[in-house]
mmCIF file of C-alpha atoms in Angstrom:
data_model
loop_
_atom_site.group_PDB
_atom_site.id
_atom_site.type_symbol
_atom_site.label_atom_id
_atom_site.label_comp_id
_atom_site.label_asym_id
_atom_site.label_seq_id
_atom_site.Cartn_x
_atom_site.Cartn_y
_atom_site.Cartn_z
ATOM 1 C CA GLN A 12 -45.897 5.168 130.528
ATOM 2 C CA ILE A 13 -48.315 2.403 131.241
ATOM 3 C CA SER A 14 -51.406 3.598 133.396
ATOM 4 C CA SER A 15 -53.498 1.685 135.692
ATOM 5 C CA ASP A 16 -56.416 1.577 133.054
ATOM 6 C CA GLY A 17 -54.139 -0.258 130.523
ATOM 7 C CA ASP A 18 -53.426 2.981 128.390
ATOM 8 C CA VAL A 19 -49.981 3.614 127.292
ATOM 9 C CA SER A 20 -48.798 7.190 126.557
ATOM 10 C CA PHE A 21 -45.765 7.523 124.207
ATOM 11 C CA LYS A 22 -43.192 10.230 124.238
ATOM 12 C CA GLU A 23 -40.755 9.622 121.260
ATOM 13 C CA ILE A 24 -37.880 11.868 120.498
ATOM 14 C CA TYR A 25 -36.180 11.749 117.123
ATOM 15 C CA THR A 26 -32.817 13.418 116.760
ATOM 16 C CA PHE A 27 -31.738 14.521 113.387
ATOM 17 C CA ASP A 28 -28.271 15.848 112.272
ATOM 18 C CA VAL A 29 -29.516 18.015 109.313
ATOM 19 C CA ASP A 30 -27.768 19.280 106.346
ATOM 20 C CA TYR A 31 -31.080 20.432 105.009
ATOM 21 C CA MET A 32 -34.775 19.410 105.462
ATOM 22 C CA ASN A 33 -38.133 20.928 105.002
ATOM 23 C CA GLY A 34 -39.469 18.680 107.816
ATOM 24 C CA ALA A 35 -40.340 15.099 108.629
ATOM 25 C CA TYR A 36 -42.926 12.313 108.458
ATOM 26 C CA HIS A 37 -43.760 10.107 111.366
ATOM 27 C CA ASN A 38 -46.173 7.209 110.961
ATOM 28 C CA ILE A 39 -47.979 5.456 113.950
ATOM 29 C CA ASP A 40 -49.437 2.070 113.292
ATOM 30 C CA TYR A 41 -52.314 2.139 115.864
ATOM 31 C CA GLY A 42 -54.740 -0.464 114.131
ATOM 32 C CA GLY A 43 -57.033 -2.010 116.688
ATOM 33 C CA TYR A 44 -56.718 0.805 119.382
ATOM 34 C CA ASN A 45 -57.797 4.377 119.948
ATOM 35 C CA LEU A 46 -55.161 6.896 119.584
ATOM 36 C CA THR A 47 -55.634 10.072 121.422
ATOM 37 C CA GLU A 48 -53.929 13.101 122.924
ATOM 38 C CA TYR A 49 -51.367 13.432 120.145
ATOM 39 C CA ARG A 50 -49.040 16.405 120.077
ATOM 40 C CA VAL A 51 -45.998 17.355 118.112
ATOM 41 C CA GLY A 52 -43.081 19.738 119.181
ATOM 42 C CA ILE A 53 -39.434 20.541 118.944
ATOM 43 C CA LEU A 54 -37.311 20.095 121.719
ATOM 44 C CA ASP A 55 -34.901 22.851 122.723
ATOM 45 C CA GLU A 56 -31.687 20.885 123.541
ATOM 46 C CA GLU A 57 -30.169 23.850 125.700
ATOM 47 C CA THR A 58 -33.311 24.638 127.856
ATOM 48 C CA GLY A 59 -35.108 21.211 127.628
ATOM 49 C CA ASP A 60 -38.350 22.959 126.848
ATOM 50 C CA ILE A 61 -40.454 21.655 123.994
ATOM 51 C CA ASN A 62 -42.029 24.080 121.625
ATOM 52 C CA TYR A 63 -45.469 22.381 120.658
ATOM 53 C CA LEU A 64 -46.527 23.081 117.034
ATOM 54 C CA ASN A 65 -50.091 23.863 115.901
ATOM 55 C CA GLU A 66 -51.897 21.550 113.745
ATOM 56 C CA SER A 67 -52.814 23.024 110.595
ATOM 57 C CA PHE A 68 -53.548 22.324 106.763
ATOM 58 C CA ASN A 69 -51.671 25.452 105.649
ATOM 59 C CA GLU A 70 -48.222 23.743 105.614
ATOM 60 C CA ALA A 71 -46.677 26.839 107.280
ATOM 61 C CA PRO A 72 -43.368 26.362 108.868
ATOM 62 C CA GLY A 73 -43.868 25.545 112.683
ATOM 63 C CA THR A 74 -47.097 23.521 111.993
ATOM 64 C CA PHE A 75 -47.969 19.865 111.367
ATOM 65 C CA LYS A 76 -50.849 18.070 109.596
ATOM 66 C CA VAL A 77 -52.238 14.615 110.042
ATOM 67 C CA SER A 78 -53.792 11.954 107.629
ATOM 68 C CA ASP A 79 -55.467 8.821 108.952
ATOM 69 C CA ASN A 80 -56.496 5.782 106.878
ATOM 70 C CA GLY A 81 -57.939 4.002 110.073
ATOM 71 C CA GLN A 82 -54.542 1.966 110.507
ATOM 72 C CA ILE A 83 -51.717 4.441 109.995
ATOM 73 C CA PHE A 84 -51.708 7.892 111.773
ATOM 74 C CA ARG A 85 -49.491 9.839 109.502
ATOM 75 C CA LEU A 86 -47.917 13.100 110.973
ATOM 76 C CA GLN A 87 -46.160 15.607 108.598
ATOM 77 C CA VAL A 88 -44.201 18.178 110.247
ATOM 78 C CA PHE A 89 -43.117 21.455 108.730
ATOM 79 C CA ASN A 90 -39.883 22.585 110.220
ATOM 80 C CA PRO A 91 -37.181 23.900 107.764
ATOM 81 C CA ALA A 92 -33.772 23.361 108.985
ATOM 82 C CA GLU A 93 -30.189 23.671 107.597
ATOM 83 C CA ASP A 94 -26.741 22.791 109.116
ATOM 84 C CA GLU A 95 -28.194 21.910 112.801
ATOM 85 C CA THR A 96 -29.535 19.349 115.020
ATOM 86 C CA VAL A 97 -33.305 19.035 115.369
ATOM 87 C CA HIS A 98 -35.226 16.989 117.973
ATOM 88 C CA PHE A 99 -38.575 16.175 117.000
ATOM 89 C CA VAL A 100 -41.076 15.161 119.732
ATOM 90 C CA PHE A 101 -44.181 13.034 119.082
ATOM 91 C CA GLU A 102 -46.520 12.368 121.953
ATOM 92 C CA TYR A 103 -49.801 10.126 121.910
ATOM 93 C CA THR A 104 -51.710 7.593 123.830
ATOM 94 C CA LEU A 105 -52.991 4.087 122.756
ATOM 95 C CA GLU A 106 -55.930 3.299 124.926
ATOM 96 C CA GLU A 107 -56.113 -0.123 126.360
ATOM 97 C CA LEU A 108 -52.853 -1.378 124.843
ATOM 98 C CA ILE A 109 -52.241 -3.672 127.648
ATOM 99 C CA THR A 110 -54.123 -6.971 127.778
ATOM 100 C CA ASN A 111 -55.064 -8.255 131.219
ATOM 101 C CA TYR A 112 -55.300 -12.084 131.383
ATOM 102 C CA ASN A 113 -56.349 -14.208 134.325
ATOM 103 C CA ASP A 114 -52.889 -14.683 135.646
ATOM 104 C CA THR A 115 -50.750 -11.724 133.978
ATOM 105 C CA ALA A 116 -50.851 -8.569 132.113
ATOM 106 C CA GLU A 117 -49.081 -8.156 128.722
ATOM 107 C CA ILE A 118 -47.654 -5.343 126.607
ATOM 108 C CA ASN A 119 -46.680 -6.307 123.055
ATOM 109 C CA ARG A 120 -45.642 -3.424 120.962
ATOM 110 C CA LYS A 121 -43.192 -2.545 118.121
ATOM 111 C CA ILE A 122 -41.621 0.477 119.502
ATOM 112 C CA VAL A 123 -39.833 1.165 116.179
ATOM 113 C CA PRO A 124 -41.680 0.324 113.141
ATOM 114 C CA GLU A 125 -40.611 -1.246 109.760
ATOM 115 C CA ASN A 126 -40.640 1.866 107.916
ATOM 116 C CA THR A 127 -37.582 3.920 108.933
ATOM 117 C CA ASP A 128 -35.438 5.282 106.386
ATOM 118 C CA ASP A 129 -32.066 5.432 108.274
ATOM 119 C CA ASN A 130 -29.949 3.545 110.826
ATOM 120 C CA PHE A 131 -30.212 5.009 114.241
ATOM 121 C CA ALA A 132 -29.562 4.277 117.965
ATOM 122 C CA VAL A 133 -32.518 3.439 120.020
ATOM 123 C CA ASP A 134 -32.949 3.965 123.820
ATOM 124 C CA ALA A 135 -36.350 3.513 125.268
ATOM 125 C CA ARG A 136 -37.744 3.023 128.664
ATOM 126 C CA ILE A 137 -41.246 1.762 129.581
ATOM 127 C CA TYR A 138 -42.608 2.677 133.077
ATOM 128 C CA LEU A 139 -45.105 0.274 134.573
ATOM 129 C CA PRO A 140 -47.666 1.898 136.910
ATOM 130 C CA GLY A 141 -45.863 0.833 140.262
ATOM 131 C CA SER A 142 -43.344 -1.828 141.121
ATOM 132 C CA VAL A 143 -43.122 -5.393 141.052
ATOM 133 C CA SER A 144 -41.983 -7.568 144.096
ATOM 134 C CA ASN A 145 -41.295 -10.872 142.584
ATOM 135 C CA PRO A 146 -39.091 -11.173 139.566
ATOM 136 C CA ASP A 147 -40.921 -14.205 138.168
ATOM 137 C CA ASP A 148 -43.829 -11.989 137.769
ATOM 138 C CA PHE A 149 -42.128 -9.262 135.635
ATOM 139 C CA ARG A 150 -40.269 -10.488 132.382
ATOM 140 C CA ALA A 151 -39.378 -8.809 129.126
ATOM 141 C CA TRP A 152 -38.271 -10.047 125.696
ATOM 142 C CA GLY A 153 -36.944 -8.009 122.694
ATOM 143 C CA TYR A 154 -37.251 -8.699 118.983
ATOM 144 C CA GLY A 155 -35.319 -7.062 116.227
ATOM 145 C CA PRO A 156 -31.666 -6.735 115.582
ATOM 146 C CA TYR A 157 -29.030 -9.104 117.175
ATOM 147 C CA ASN A 158 -27.220 -6.230 119.169
ATOM 148 C CA GLY A 159 -30.094 -4.898 121.197
ATOM 149 C CA GLU A 160 -30.582 -5.503 124.801
ATOM 150 C CA ILE A 161 -33.610 -5.415 127.177
ATOM 151 C CA GLN A 162 -33.819 -5.433 130.919
ATOM 152 C CA PRO A 163 -36.665 -5.412 133.345
ATOM 153 C CA VAL A 164 -35.689 -3.149 136.253
ATOM 154 C CA THR A 165 -37.160 -2.517 139.602
ATOM 155 C CA GLU A 166 -35.914 0.448 141.939
ATOM 156 C CA GLY A 167 -37.952 1.329 144.935
ATOM 157 C CA ASN A 168 -41.451 1.928 144.121
ATOM 158 C CA GLN A 169 -40.851 1.795 140.463
ATOM 159 C CA SER A 170 -40.552 -0.925 137.883
ATOM 160 C CA TYR A 171 -39.512 -0.282 134.226
ATOM 161 C CA ILE A 172 -38.154 -1.779 131.233
ATOM 162 C CA ASP A 173 -34.926 -0.470 129.409
ATOM 163 C CA ILE A 174 -34.344 -1.132 125.704
ATOM 164 C CA THR A 175 -31.287 -0.209 123.953
ATOM 165 C CA VAL A 176 -30.090 -0.797 120.299
ATOM 166 C CA PRO A 177 -26.749 0.817 119.354
ATOM 167 C CA ASP A 178 -27.240 0.859 115.690
ATOM 168 C CA ASN A 179 -30.660 -0.207 114.489
ATOM 169 C CA PRO A 180 -30.708 -0.793 110.521
ATOM 170 C CA PRO A 181 -33.216 1.007 108.242
ATOM 171 C CA ASN A 182 -36.597 -0.721 108.068
ATOM 172 C CA GLN A 183 -35.753 -3.052 111.064
ATOM 173 C CA PHE A 184 -38.469 -3.199 113.736
ATOM 174 C CA VAL A 185 -37.755 -3.359 117.456
ATOM 175 C CA GLU A 186 -40.437 -5.120 119.401
ATOM 176 C CA VAL A 187 -41.198 -5.490 123.076
ATOM 177 C CA ASN A 188 -42.991 -8.235 124.783
ATOM 178 C CA ALA A 189 -43.437 -8.084 128.559
ATOM 179 C CA ILE A 190 -45.437 -9.488 131.312
ATOM 180 C CA PHE A 191 -46.309 -8.029 134.858
ATOM 181 C CA PRO A 192 -48.806 -8.521 137.364
ATOM 182 C CA ILE A 193 -52.384 -7.606 136.734
ATOM 183 C CA ALA A 194 -52.673 -5.847 140.106
ATOM 184 C CA LEU A 195 -50.806 -2.981 138.417
ATOM 185 C CA THR A 196 -53.556 -2.357 135.806
ATOM 186 C CA PRO A 197 -56.568 -3.030 137.936
ATOM 187 C CA ASN A 198 -58.831 -0.575 135.790
ATOM 188 C CA ASN A 199 -58.024 -2.053 132.392
ATOM 189 C CA GLN A 200 -61.061 -2.825 130.378
ATOM 190 C CA ASN A 201 -59.217 -4.985 127.742
ATOM 191 C CA VAL A 202 -59.659 -8.482 129.551
ATOM 192 C CA VAL A 203 -59.169 -11.879 128.186
ATOM 193 C CA GLN A 204 -60.495 -14.741 130.500
ATOM 194 C CA ALA A 205 -57.365 -17.026 129.875
ATOM 195 C CA ASN A 206 -54.437 -18.312 131.772
ATOM 196 C CA MET A 207 -51.387 -17.205 129.566
ATOM 197 C CA LYS A 208 -48.495 -16.587 131.762
ATOM 198 C CA ASP A 209 -46.761 -19.678 131.026
ATOM 199 C CA GLU A 210 -47.497 -19.719 127.387
ATOM 200 C CA ILE A 211 -46.174 -16.216 126.910
#
């Protein structure tokens, strides 16, 4: 979810079909941005509720801990599971991830990093803070595996970007680059005085 001040709030849900596990690692590359408002939870598939875990260094089941080297924010989740499906939820915000140029706003982000262990399907949606009336002002490109698709969509008062990759290989990034009007992010402090729309 992109906000009017150029922040982007992420909600990532990873589904594991588990034979046995003690938990999971999740690495977030946030280099150059402030990472705030992080939470870790387990999604209950039947109720849709999220059980948020406590941050702790005691490594007890139902907790998570964080390590941070200034570039990678590493979450270690302690959630033993056996013969079940587990849905891990990772939420966080990257401040001023959007860049406002003179003539367009831009998001450029690897929504799947290069350090994944397994192949998996990717379904993602990026919500803009409003709608775009002129399609020429709302463009999106995807980078990664050849079988991925990306589509800018406007429905009523909401514009968004849909990304799907049916079978993303291990260690294969999925990157999104998109432009939209700066009128949607008027409070963004990440401003570059340059005309970039045509170049992008």
